[in-house]
Amino acid sequence: KKKKKKPSSNRTRHPRHHTPMAEQESKRKAWHVPVSVVAARTVNPIRAIVDNIKESNPEKPVIPLSIGDPTVFGNMPLPQLVQDAVAESLHSGRFNGYPPSTGYMSAREAVAKYHYEPTAPLTADDVVITSGCSGALDLAISVLANEGQNVLVPRPGFSLYATLCGSKGIRVKNYDLLPEKSWQVDLEHLESLIDDKTAAIMVTNPSNPCGSVFSRTHIQDIIRVAQKHRIPIIADEVYANMTFSTAAFHSFASLSTDVPILACSGLAKRFVAPGWRVGWVLIHDRNNAFKAVRTGLVSLSQLILGANSLVQGALPRILADTPRDFFRSVMTQIEDTVKMSMTELEKIPGLKPIQPQGAMYLMVGIDPSAFTDLGDDRTFCQKLMKEQSVFCLPAAIFNMPQYFRIVTTVPKDKMESAISRIADFCRQHQKKNVLAEGVE
């Protein structure tokens, strides 16, 4: 008799009947939609502090010395030519569609020509147009650093750096700027922070919040540190050429023969048009180190389908034809206001202003021992607003406690009124011995 074959263990099995999802009882008993990790770790330090500086003196109009927006007071109007360029772009009908993600060729060519230097040549292929300089910084950080790596950032420094890095799980390591040396970088401290997870060094020149401008020699010193450790540089140069008569601007790329640099800039500050939201990343490659980075920037630019198309259409005229007199007028206003501010602030016992060389900011040190009840910069600014309606930013926002920042694009007469109120405020809170003897 033939033996019966045992059923094969490999025989086809019929799948079990599954109850459709719609008929199953959900394990979720109540609505709970969690926020994403990226959103949860995105924190703007300005909000946590500024939201507590709201109450003002109803008997005095508020003088805002806090906002880094040069359009606030209307004292730096755009040249008619610039306005006409945007109007022409609109009425041409040629810039209503989606631009290329990296920007129109005409816009990129104009930026390359505007920033061209013999020691740092550029072509349109080296330019990525972005949504403002903040968009450029976002791209630069995103393309160079991974979650778990770190970026070296100045202290004091623009708070957005920490916000952008934190949202991506990138650690910020702060290197010190030295107020006694006009906010130069503490090179020894900078180098001590570099490790095998350091992805980039962020530099700001001219500086927000300090108003400092690095010399050629100092930039070369910073570049040498980057070159020694093979670390690329992200150069935030949105205040490029916004210097006083005593200083000169030098781009990092113009002084680098070996270190690759991503330079970030835009229309916001020098062209007094922050709301137009057009910036750019300049790819200054060295030794073909940025081959993959160049491709990565193109990929990242595709996340938002391009920056403001109408302003891009006007960019060639704006960059080429804006009268030089406009730039001179803006910087003359700022420098005159700073000179007056330094003279008057230096007379106030307990305060120590640090002389800026450019940009649109002035940092003022606070000696808490000179006052009865102003223990830190946050308290100082909060009470100043409440009592005198003068709104300054506590420099804790920039990781520099016991200082506050003043914006210097304010009309001179308003700045005079603001400093007069600051002087009154300090007198009301000063210790008796300070009033009698002054503070060294």
Short mmCIF file of C-alpha atoms in Angstrom, two decimals:
data_model
loop_
_atom_site.label_atom_id
_atom_site.label_comp_id
_atom_site.label_asym_id
_atom_site.label_seq_id
_atom_site.Cartn_x
_atom_site.Cartn_y
_atom_site.Cartn_z
CA LYS A 1 0.00 0.00 0.00
CA LYS A 2 1.15 3.44 -0.80
CA LYS A 3 1.85 5.64 2.17
CA LYS A 4 -0.18 8.77 2.36
CA LYS A 5 1.86 11.92 1.97
CA LYS A 6 1.94 14.16 4.97
CA PRO A 7 0.60 17.59 4.28
CA SER A 8 3.41 19.96 3.37
CA SER A 9 4.18 22.64 5.87
CA ASN A 10 4.74 24.96 2.94
CA ARG A 11 1.26 24.63 1.58
CA THR A 12 -0.65 27.79 0.87
CA ARG A 13 -2.66 29.00 3.83
CA HIS A 14 -5.77 31.04 3.44
CA PRO A 15 -5.43 34.38 5.17
CA ARG A 16 -7.60 34.93 8.19
CA HIS A 17 -10.58 37.16 7.79
CA HIS A 18 -9.73 40.67 9.01
CA THR A 19 -12.35 43.00 10.30
CA PRO A 20 -12.25 46.25 8.34
CA MET A 21 -10.66 49.14 10.25
CA ALA A 22 -13.92 51.02 10.16
CA GLU A 23 -15.63 48.18 12.11
CA GLN A 24 -12.88 47.75 14.70
CA GLU A 25 -13.04 49.42 18.05
CA SER A 26 -10.42 52.16 18.13
CA LYS A 27 -7.75 52.02 20.79
CA ARG A 28 -7.88 55.80 20.90
CA LYS A 29 -10.57 56.63 23.42
CA ALA A 30 -10.17 60.41 23.19
CA TRP A 31 -8.78 63.03 20.85
CA HIS A 32 -5.10 63.65 21.34
CA VAL A 33 -3.02 65.00 18.46
CA PRO A 34 0.60 65.34 19.60
CA VAL A 35 2.82 68.10 18.30
CA SER A 36 5.80 67.05 16.20
CA VAL A 37 9.27 66.79 17.71
CA VAL A 38 10.49 69.58 15.43
CA ALA A 39 7.72 71.94 16.55
CA ALA A 40 8.21 71.08 20.22
CA ARG A 41 11.89 71.91 20.17
CA THR A 42 11.49 75.13 18.16
CA VAL A 43 11.86 77.92 20.70
CA ASN A 44 12.33 81.63 20.07
CA PRO A 45 14.06 83.00 23.20
CA ILE A 46 12.91 86.52 22.40
CA ARG A 47 9.26 85.62 23.01
CA ALA A 48 9.84 84.25 26.50
CA ILE A 49 11.42 87.56 27.56
CA VAL A 50 9.67 90.18 25.46
CA ASP A 51 6.20 88.90 26.35
CA ASN A 52 6.92 90.04 29.91
CA ILE A 53 7.83 93.59 28.80
CA LYS A 54 4.42 94.86 27.78
CA GLU A 55 3.20 97.27 30.42
CA SER A 56 4.09 100.90 29.69
CA ASN A 57 3.45 104.30 31.26
CA PRO A 58 0.16 105.57 29.77
CA GLU A 59 1.30 109.17 30.27
CA LYS A 60 4.29 108.74 27.93
CA PRO A 61 4.27 107.54 24.32
CA VAL A 62 6.28 104.38 23.79
CA ILE A 63 9.66 104.78 22.11
CA PRO A 64 10.64 101.37 20.71
CA LEU A 65 14.42 100.88 20.68
CA SER A 66 13.96 97.14 20.42
CA ILE A 67 12.97 96.23 16.87
CA GLY A 68 15.68 95.58 14.28
CA ASP A 69 13.45 96.93 11.51
CA PRO A 70 14.82 100.09 9.87
CA THR A 71 11.41 100.96 8.41
CA VAL A 72 9.62 101.48 11.74
CA PHE A 73 9.94 105.27 11.97
CA GLY A 74 9.82 106.07 8.25
CA ASN A 75 12.98 108.18 8.44
CA MET A 76 14.83 106.10 5.82
CA PRO A 77 12.47 106.05 2.81
CA LEU A 78 13.37 103.92 -0.20
CA PRO A 79 14.60 105.73 -3.31
CA GLN A 80 11.94 106.21 -5.97
CA LEU A 81 14.02 104.16 -8.38
CA VAL A 82 13.74 101.11 -6.13
CA GLN A 83 9.99 101.49 -5.80
CA ASP A 84 9.68 101.92 -9.56
CA ALA A 85 11.69 98.74 -10.15
CA VAL A 86 9.23 96.68 -8.10
CA ALA A 87 6.24 98.36 -9.78
CA GLU A 88 7.73 97.61 -13.19
CA SER A 89 8.25 93.98 -12.19
CA LEU A 90 4.59 93.76 -11.16
CA HIS A 91 3.14 95.45 -14.24
CA SER A 92 5.32 93.47 -16.64
CA GLY A 93 3.28 90.34 -15.86
CA ARG A 94 6.44 88.24 -16.22
CA PHE A 95 6.92 87.41 -12.56
CA ASN A 96 3.53 86.12 -11.41
CA GLY A 97 4.36 82.41 -11.64
CA TYR A 98 6.50 80.06 -9.63
CA PRO A 99 10.16 81.02 -9.94
CA PRO A 100 12.84 78.30 -10.04
CA SER A 101 13.48 77.07 -6.50
CA THR A 102 16.99 78.56 -6.51
CA GLY A 103 15.74 81.84 -8.02
CA TYR A 104 15.41 83.41 -11.44
CA MET A 105 18.62 83.34 -13.46
CA SER A 106 18.46 87.14 -13.85
CA ALA A 107 18.25 87.57 -10.06
CA ARG A 108 21.11 85.15 -9.39
CA GLU A 109 23.30 86.84 -11.99
CA ALA A 110 22.59 90.22 -10.39
CA VAL A 111 23.52 88.97 -6.90
CA ALA A 112 26.72 87.34 -8.22
CA LYS A 113 27.72 90.60 -9.90
CA TYR A 114 26.85 92.68 -6.81
CA HIS A 115 29.02 90.55 -4.50
CA TYR A 116 31.84 89.79 -6.94
CA GLU A 117 35.36 90.38 -5.62
CA PRO A 118 38.61 89.45 -7.38
CA THR A 119 39.59 87.18 -4.47
CA ALA A 120 36.07 85.78 -4.15
CA PRO A 121 34.61 85.48 -7.67
CA LEU A 122 31.02 84.35 -8.14
CA THR A 123 28.72 83.22 -10.93
CA ALA A 124 24.96 82.67 -10.94
CA ASP A 125 25.63 78.99 -10.18
CA ASP A 126 27.08 80.06 -6.82
CA VAL A 127 23.86 81.83 -5.73
CA VAL A 128 20.68 80.44 -4.18
CA ILE A 129 17.88 82.97 -3.71
CA THR A 130 16.01 82.50 -0.42
CA SER A 131 13.10 83.90 1.55
CA GLY A 132 15.06 86.60 3.36
CA CYS A 133 18.43 86.27 5.04
CA SER A 134 16.82 84.13 7.75
CA GLY A 135 15.87 81.68 4.99
CA ALA A 136 19.49 81.72 3.82
CA LEU A 137 20.71 80.94 7.34
CA ASP A 138 18.19 78.11 7.60
CA LEU A 139 19.48 76.56 4.37
CA ALA A 140 23.12 76.99 5.35
CA ILE A 141 22.66 75.32 8.74
CA SER A 142 20.46 72.57 7.30
CA VAL A 143 22.91 71.65 4.55
CA LEU A 144 25.98 71.48 6.81
CA ALA A 145 24.80 70.03 10.13
CA ASN A 146 23.00 66.87 11.18
CA GLU A 147 21.02 66.13 14.32
CA GLY A 148 23.47 65.46 17.14
CA GLN A 149 26.21 67.65 15.67
CA ASN A 150 27.04 71.17 16.86
CA VAL A 151 27.50 74.63 15.39
CA LEU A 152 29.70 77.25 17.07
CA VAL A 153 27.77 80.50 17.52
CA PRO A 154 28.89 83.91 18.90
CA ARG A 155 27.92 85.10 22.39
CA PRO A 156 26.35 87.62 22.30
CA GLY A 157 24.71 86.54 19.08
CA PHE A 158 21.53 86.73 17.01
CA SER A 159 18.97 84.54 18.78
CA LEU A 160 17.64 83.03 15.54
CA TYR A 161 20.78 80.88 15.27
CA ALA A 162 19.78 78.93 18.36
CA THR A 163 16.16 78.69 17.19
CA LEU A 164 17.14 77.25 13.81
CA CYS A 165 19.66 74.82 15.26
CA GLY A 166 17.44 73.70 18.12
CA SER A 167 14.54 72.86 15.82
CA LYS A 168 16.79 70.45 13.93
CA GLY A 169 18.32 68.80 17.00
CA ILE A 170 21.66 70.55 16.39
CA ARG A 171 23.52 71.66 19.50
CA VAL A 172 24.65 75.28 19.81
CA LYS A 173 28.03 75.92 21.44
CA ASN A 174 28.63 79.58 22.25
CA TYR A 175 32.05 81.18 21.80
CA ASP A 176 32.68 84.49 23.56
CA LEU A 177 32.98 87.94 22.05
CA LEU A 178 35.05 90.35 24.16
CA PRO A 179 33.41 93.70 24.97
CA GLU A 180 36.73 95.17 26.16
CA LYS A 181 38.13 94.47 22.67
CA SER A 182 35.23 95.93 20.68
CA TRP A 183 33.52 92.53 20.61
CA GLN A 184 36.35 90.65 18.91
CA VAL A 185 36.17 86.85 19.02
CA ASP A 186 37.94 85.14 21.91
CA LEU A 187 39.97 82.93 19.57
CA GLU A 188 41.27 80.65 22.31
CA HIS A 189 37.74 80.00 23.56
CA LEU A 190 36.48 79.45 20.01
CA GLU A 191 39.11 76.81 19.31
CA SER A 192 38.55 75.06 22.63
CA LEU A 193 34.93 74.30 21.65
CA ILE A 194 35.75 72.45 18.43
CA ASP A 195 35.30 68.68 18.54
CA ASP A 196 34.62 65.82 16.12
CA LYS A 197 30.92 66.76 16.00
CA THR A 198 31.45 70.41 15.03
CA ALA A 199 29.79 70.99 11.66
CA ALA A 200 30.33 74.74 11.16
CA ILE A 201 31.44 78.03 12.69
CA MET A 202 28.85 80.83 12.51
CA VAL A 203 30.21 84.38 12.30
CA THR A 204 28.30 87.68 12.16
CA ASN A 205 30.01 90.68 10.60
CA PRO A 206 28.99 93.46 11.07
CA SER A 207 27.34 92.25 14.24
CA ASN A 208 23.84 91.98 15.54
CA PRO A 209 23.55 92.74 18.48
CA CYS A 210 26.92 94.44 18.99
CA GLY A 211 27.37 96.74 16.01
CA SER A 212 31.00 95.63 15.83
CA VAL A 213 32.98 95.30 12.59
CA PHE A 214 35.89 92.86 12.36
CA SER A 215 39.23 94.05 11.00
CA ARG A 216 40.95 92.27 8.12
CA THR A 217 43.55 90.85 10.51
CA HIS A 218 40.95 89.52 12.93
CA ILE A 219 39.00 87.82 10.14
CA GLN A 220 42.20 86.15 8.99
CA ASP A 221 42.79 84.91 12.56
CA ILE A 222 39.30 83.36 12.65
CA ILE A 223 39.83 81.76 9.25
CA ARG A 224 43.10 80.21 10.46
CA VAL A 225 41.25 78.46 13.28
CA ALA A 226 38.69 77.09 10.80
CA GLN A 227 41.43 76.01 8.40
CA LYS A 228 43.41 74.23 11.11
CA HIS A 229 40.42 72.07 12.03
CA ARG A 230 38.87 71.85 8.54
CA ILE A 231 35.58 73.44 9.67
CA PRO A 232 33.47 75.38 7.12
CA ILE A 233 32.22 78.87 7.97
CA ILE A 234 28.70 80.27 7.74
CA ALA A 235 29.10 84.04 7.41
CA ASP A 236 26.02 86.11 8.28
CA GLU A 237 26.84 89.28 6.33
CA VAL A 238 23.39 90.84 6.00
CA TYR A 239 24.89 94.10 7.38
CA ALA A 240 27.73 94.07 4.82
CA ASN A 241 29.04 97.57 4.04
CA MET A 242 26.93 99.12 6.82
CA THR A 243 29.99 100.61 8.49
CA PHE A 244 30.80 103.97 10.02
CA SER A 245 33.50 106.32 8.74
CA THR A 246 36.04 104.77 11.13
CA ALA A 247 35.67 101.17 9.88
CA ALA A 248 35.75 99.12 6.68
CA PHE A 249 33.90 95.94 5.78
CA HIS A 250 35.81 92.86 4.59
CA SER A 251 33.91 89.75 3.56
CA PHE A 252 35.15 86.46 4.98
CA ALA A 253 35.25 84.88 1.52
CA SER A 254 37.54 87.59 0.15
CA LEU A 255 40.17 86.62 2.74
CA SER A 256 39.85 82.84 2.55
CA THR A 257 42.00 80.81 0.19
CA ASP A 258 41.39 77.44 1.82
CA VAL A 259 38.25 77.49 3.99
CA PRO A 260 34.89 76.99 2.19
CA ILE A 261 32.29 79.57 3.16
CA LEU A 262 28.53 79.93 2.85
CA ALA A 263 27.79 83.66 3.03
CA CYS A 264 24.23 84.80 3.82
CA SER A 265 22.77 88.19 3.02
CA GLY A 266 19.73 89.96 1.57
CA LEU A 267 17.78 93.19 1.07
CA ALA A 268 16.51 93.56 4.63
CA LYS A 269 19.03 95.91 6.22
CA ARG A 270 21.24 97.82 3.79
CA PHE A 271 18.37 98.25 1.34
CA VAL A 272 15.88 98.98 4.15
CA ALA A 273 13.30 96.45 2.94
CA PRO A 274 13.00 93.58 5.44
CA GLY A 275 9.39 92.86 4.49
CA TRP A 276 10.25 92.06 0.88
CA ARG A 277 11.69 88.71 2.02
CA VAL A 278 14.49 88.22 -0.47
CA GLY A 279 17.88 86.97 0.61
CA TRP A 280 20.55 84.66 -0.73
CA VAL A 281 23.25 82.12 0.02
CA LEU A 282 26.60 82.62 -1.71
CA ILE A 283 28.59 79.42 -2.23
CA HIS A 284 32.30 80.21 -1.89
CA ASP A 285 33.82 76.80 -2.50
CA ARG A 286 37.46 76.02 -1.86
CA ASN A 287 39.22 72.80 -2.94
CA ASN A 288 35.91 71.44 -4.26
CA ALA A 289 34.90 70.82 -0.63
CA PHE A 290 31.31 71.95 -1.29
CA LYS A 291 30.55 69.61 -4.20
CA ALA A 292 27.88 67.68 -2.25
CA VAL A 293 26.81 70.81 -0.36
CA ARG A 294 26.05 72.60 -3.62
CA THR A 295 23.69 69.78 -4.64
CA GLY A 296 22.20 69.73 -1.14
CA LEU A 297 21.36 73.43 -1.26
CA VAL A 298 19.45 72.94 -4.50
CA SER A 299 17.49 70.08 -2.91
CA LEU A 300 16.68 72.11 0.21
CA SER A 301 15.61 75.11 -1.88
CA GLN A 302 12.85 72.92 -3.31
CA LEU A 303 11.09 72.78 0.07
CA ILE A 304 9.42 76.14 -0.65
CA LEU A 305 9.24 76.72 -4.45
CA GLY A 306 11.21 79.95 -4.45
CA ALA A 307 11.32 83.36 -2.79
CA ASN A 308 9.21 86.45 -3.62
CA SER A 309 8.94 86.44 -7.42
CA LEU A 310 8.07 90.14 -7.89
CA VAL A 311 11.06 91.37 -5.92
CA GLN A 312 13.31 88.86 -7.69
CA GLY A 313 12.14 90.41 -10.95
CA ALA A 314 13.23 93.84 -9.69
CA LEU A 315 16.50 92.65 -8.16
CA PRO A 316 18.81 93.44 -11.13
CA ARG A 317 17.77 97.11 -11.07
CA ILE A 318 17.74 97.35 -7.28
CA LEU A 319 21.27 95.97 -6.89
CA ALA A 320 22.78 97.81 -9.85
CA ASP A 321 21.04 101.19 -9.73
CA THR A 322 20.23 102.09 -6.11
CA PRO A 323 21.95 105.48 -5.66
CA ARG A 324 25.10 105.41 -3.51
CA ASP A 325 23.79 108.58 -1.87
CA PHE A 326 20.97 106.53 -0.36
CA PHE A 327 23.41 104.24 1.43
CA ARG A 328 25.52 107.18 2.58
CA SER A 329 22.44 108.97 3.92
CA VAL A 330 21.33 105.93 5.92
CA MET A 331 24.74 105.38 7.48
CA THR A 332 25.23 109.10 8.20
CA GLN A 333 21.93 109.14 10.10
CA ILE A 334 22.89 106.06 12.11
CA GLU A 335 26.42 107.27 12.86
CA ASP A 336 25.23 110.71 14.00
CA THR A 337 22.65 109.08 16.27
CA VAL A 338 25.29 106.75 17.72
CA LYS A 339 27.70 109.63 18.44
CA MET A 340 25.03 111.50 20.36
CA SER A 341 23.90 108.32 22.15
CA MET A 342 27.43 107.41 23.26
CA THR A 343 28.04 110.92 24.61
CA GLU A 344 24.82 110.96 26.64
CA LEU A 345 24.87 107.33 27.83
CA GLU A 346 28.44 107.68 29.10
CA LYS A 347 27.20 110.41 31.46
CA ILE A 348 24.81 108.03 33.24
CA PRO A 349 26.35 106.36 36.31
CA GLY A 350 25.83 102.60 36.25
CA LEU A 351 25.75 102.28 32.46
CA LYS A 352 28.62 101.48 30.11
CA PRO A 353 27.91 101.74 26.37
CA ILE A 354 30.29 99.88 24.03
CA GLN A 355 31.25 101.87 20.94
CA PRO A 356 29.90 100.24 17.75
CA GLN A 357 31.55 100.59 14.32
CA GLY A 358 28.54 99.81 12.13
CA ALA A 359 25.29 97.89 11.59
CA MET A 360 22.35 99.39 13.52
CA TYR A 361 22.83 98.42 17.16
CA LEU A 362 24.48 99.58 20.37
CA MET A 363 25.10 97.42 23.44
CA VAL A 364 25.00 99.02 26.89
CA GLY A 365 26.41 97.36 30.00
CA ILE A 366 24.56 97.54 33.33
CA ASP A 367 26.29 97.64 36.72
CA PRO A 368 23.67 96.15 39.09
CA SER A 369 25.62 97.33 42.13
CA ALA A 370 24.85 100.92 41.14
CA PHE A 371 21.09 100.46 41.56
CA THR A 372 18.78 99.66 44.43
CA ASP A 373 16.36 97.27 42.77
CA LEU A 374 17.55 96.48 39.23
CA GLY A 375 19.18 93.12 39.74
CA ASP A 376 19.52 92.06 36.12
CA ASP A 377 18.98 93.20 32.54
CA ARG A 378 15.48 91.73 32.33
CA THR A 379 14.32 93.64 35.40
CA PHE A 380 16.02 96.79 34.12
CA CYS A 381 14.23 96.67 30.75
CA GLN A 382 10.90 95.63 32.22
CA LYS A 383 10.85 98.53 34.70
CA LEU A 384 12.20 100.98 32.12
CA MET A 385 9.25 100.17 29.88
CA LYS A 386 6.74 100.30 32.73
CA GLU A 387 7.95 103.62 34.12
CA GLN A 388 9.36 105.49 31.11
CA SER A 389 7.78 103.73 28.08
CA VAL A 390 11.19 103.09 26.53
CA PHE A 391 11.42 99.59 25.07
CA CYS A 392 14.92 98.08 24.97
CA LEU A 393 15.87 94.42 24.61
CA PRO A 394 17.60 92.76 27.56
CA ALA A 395 20.75 91.10 26.22
CA ALA A 396 19.90 87.87 28.02
CA ILE A 397 18.12 87.23 24.71
CA PHE A 398 21.56 87.19 23.09
CA ASN A 399 23.15 85.14 25.90
CA MET A 400 24.81 88.24 27.36
CA PRO A 401 23.23 89.12 30.72
CA GLN A 402 23.74 92.55 32.31
CA TYR A 403 23.58 94.36 28.97
CA PHE A 404 20.74 95.77 26.91
CA ARG A 405 20.56 96.47 23.17
CA ILE A 406 19.48 99.73 21.55
CA VAL A 407 18.48 99.97 17.88
CA THR A 408 20.18 102.99 16.31
CA THR A 409 17.97 103.59 13.24
CA VAL A 410 15.68 105.69 15.45
CA PRO A 411 15.38 109.38 14.45
CA LYS A 412 17.85 111.48 16.42
CA ASP A 413 15.20 113.54 18.23
CA LYS A 414 13.41 110.42 19.44
CA MET A 415 16.71 108.92 20.57
CA GLU A 416 17.45 112.09 22.54
CA SER A 417 14.07 111.78 24.28
CA ALA A 418 14.62 108.09 24.95
CA ILE A 419 18.06 108.60 26.51
CA SER A 420 16.74 111.48 28.61
CA ARG A 421 14.09 109.10 29.97
CA ILE A 422 16.73 106.41 30.56
CA ALA A 423 18.79 108.94 32.53
CA ASP A 424 15.75 109.86 34.65
CA PHE A 425 15.00 106.19 35.22
CA CYS A 426 18.55 105.46 36.36
CA ARG A 427 18.57 108.43 38.75
CA GLN A 428 15.36 107.21 40.36
CA HIS A 429 16.82 103.75 40.98
CA GLN A 430 20.44 104.61 41.78
CA LYS A 431 21.95 104.12 45.21
CA LYS A 432 22.65 107.32 47.09
CA ASN A 433 26.43 106.86 47.07
CA VAL A 434 26.35 106.38 43.29
CA LEU A 435 24.41 109.60 42.81
CA ALA A 436 26.93 111.43 44.97
CA GLU A 437 30.15 109.93 43.64
CA GLY A 438 29.34 108.36 40.23
CA VAL A 439 30.47 104.95 39.08
CA GLU A 440 33.88 104.23 37.60
#
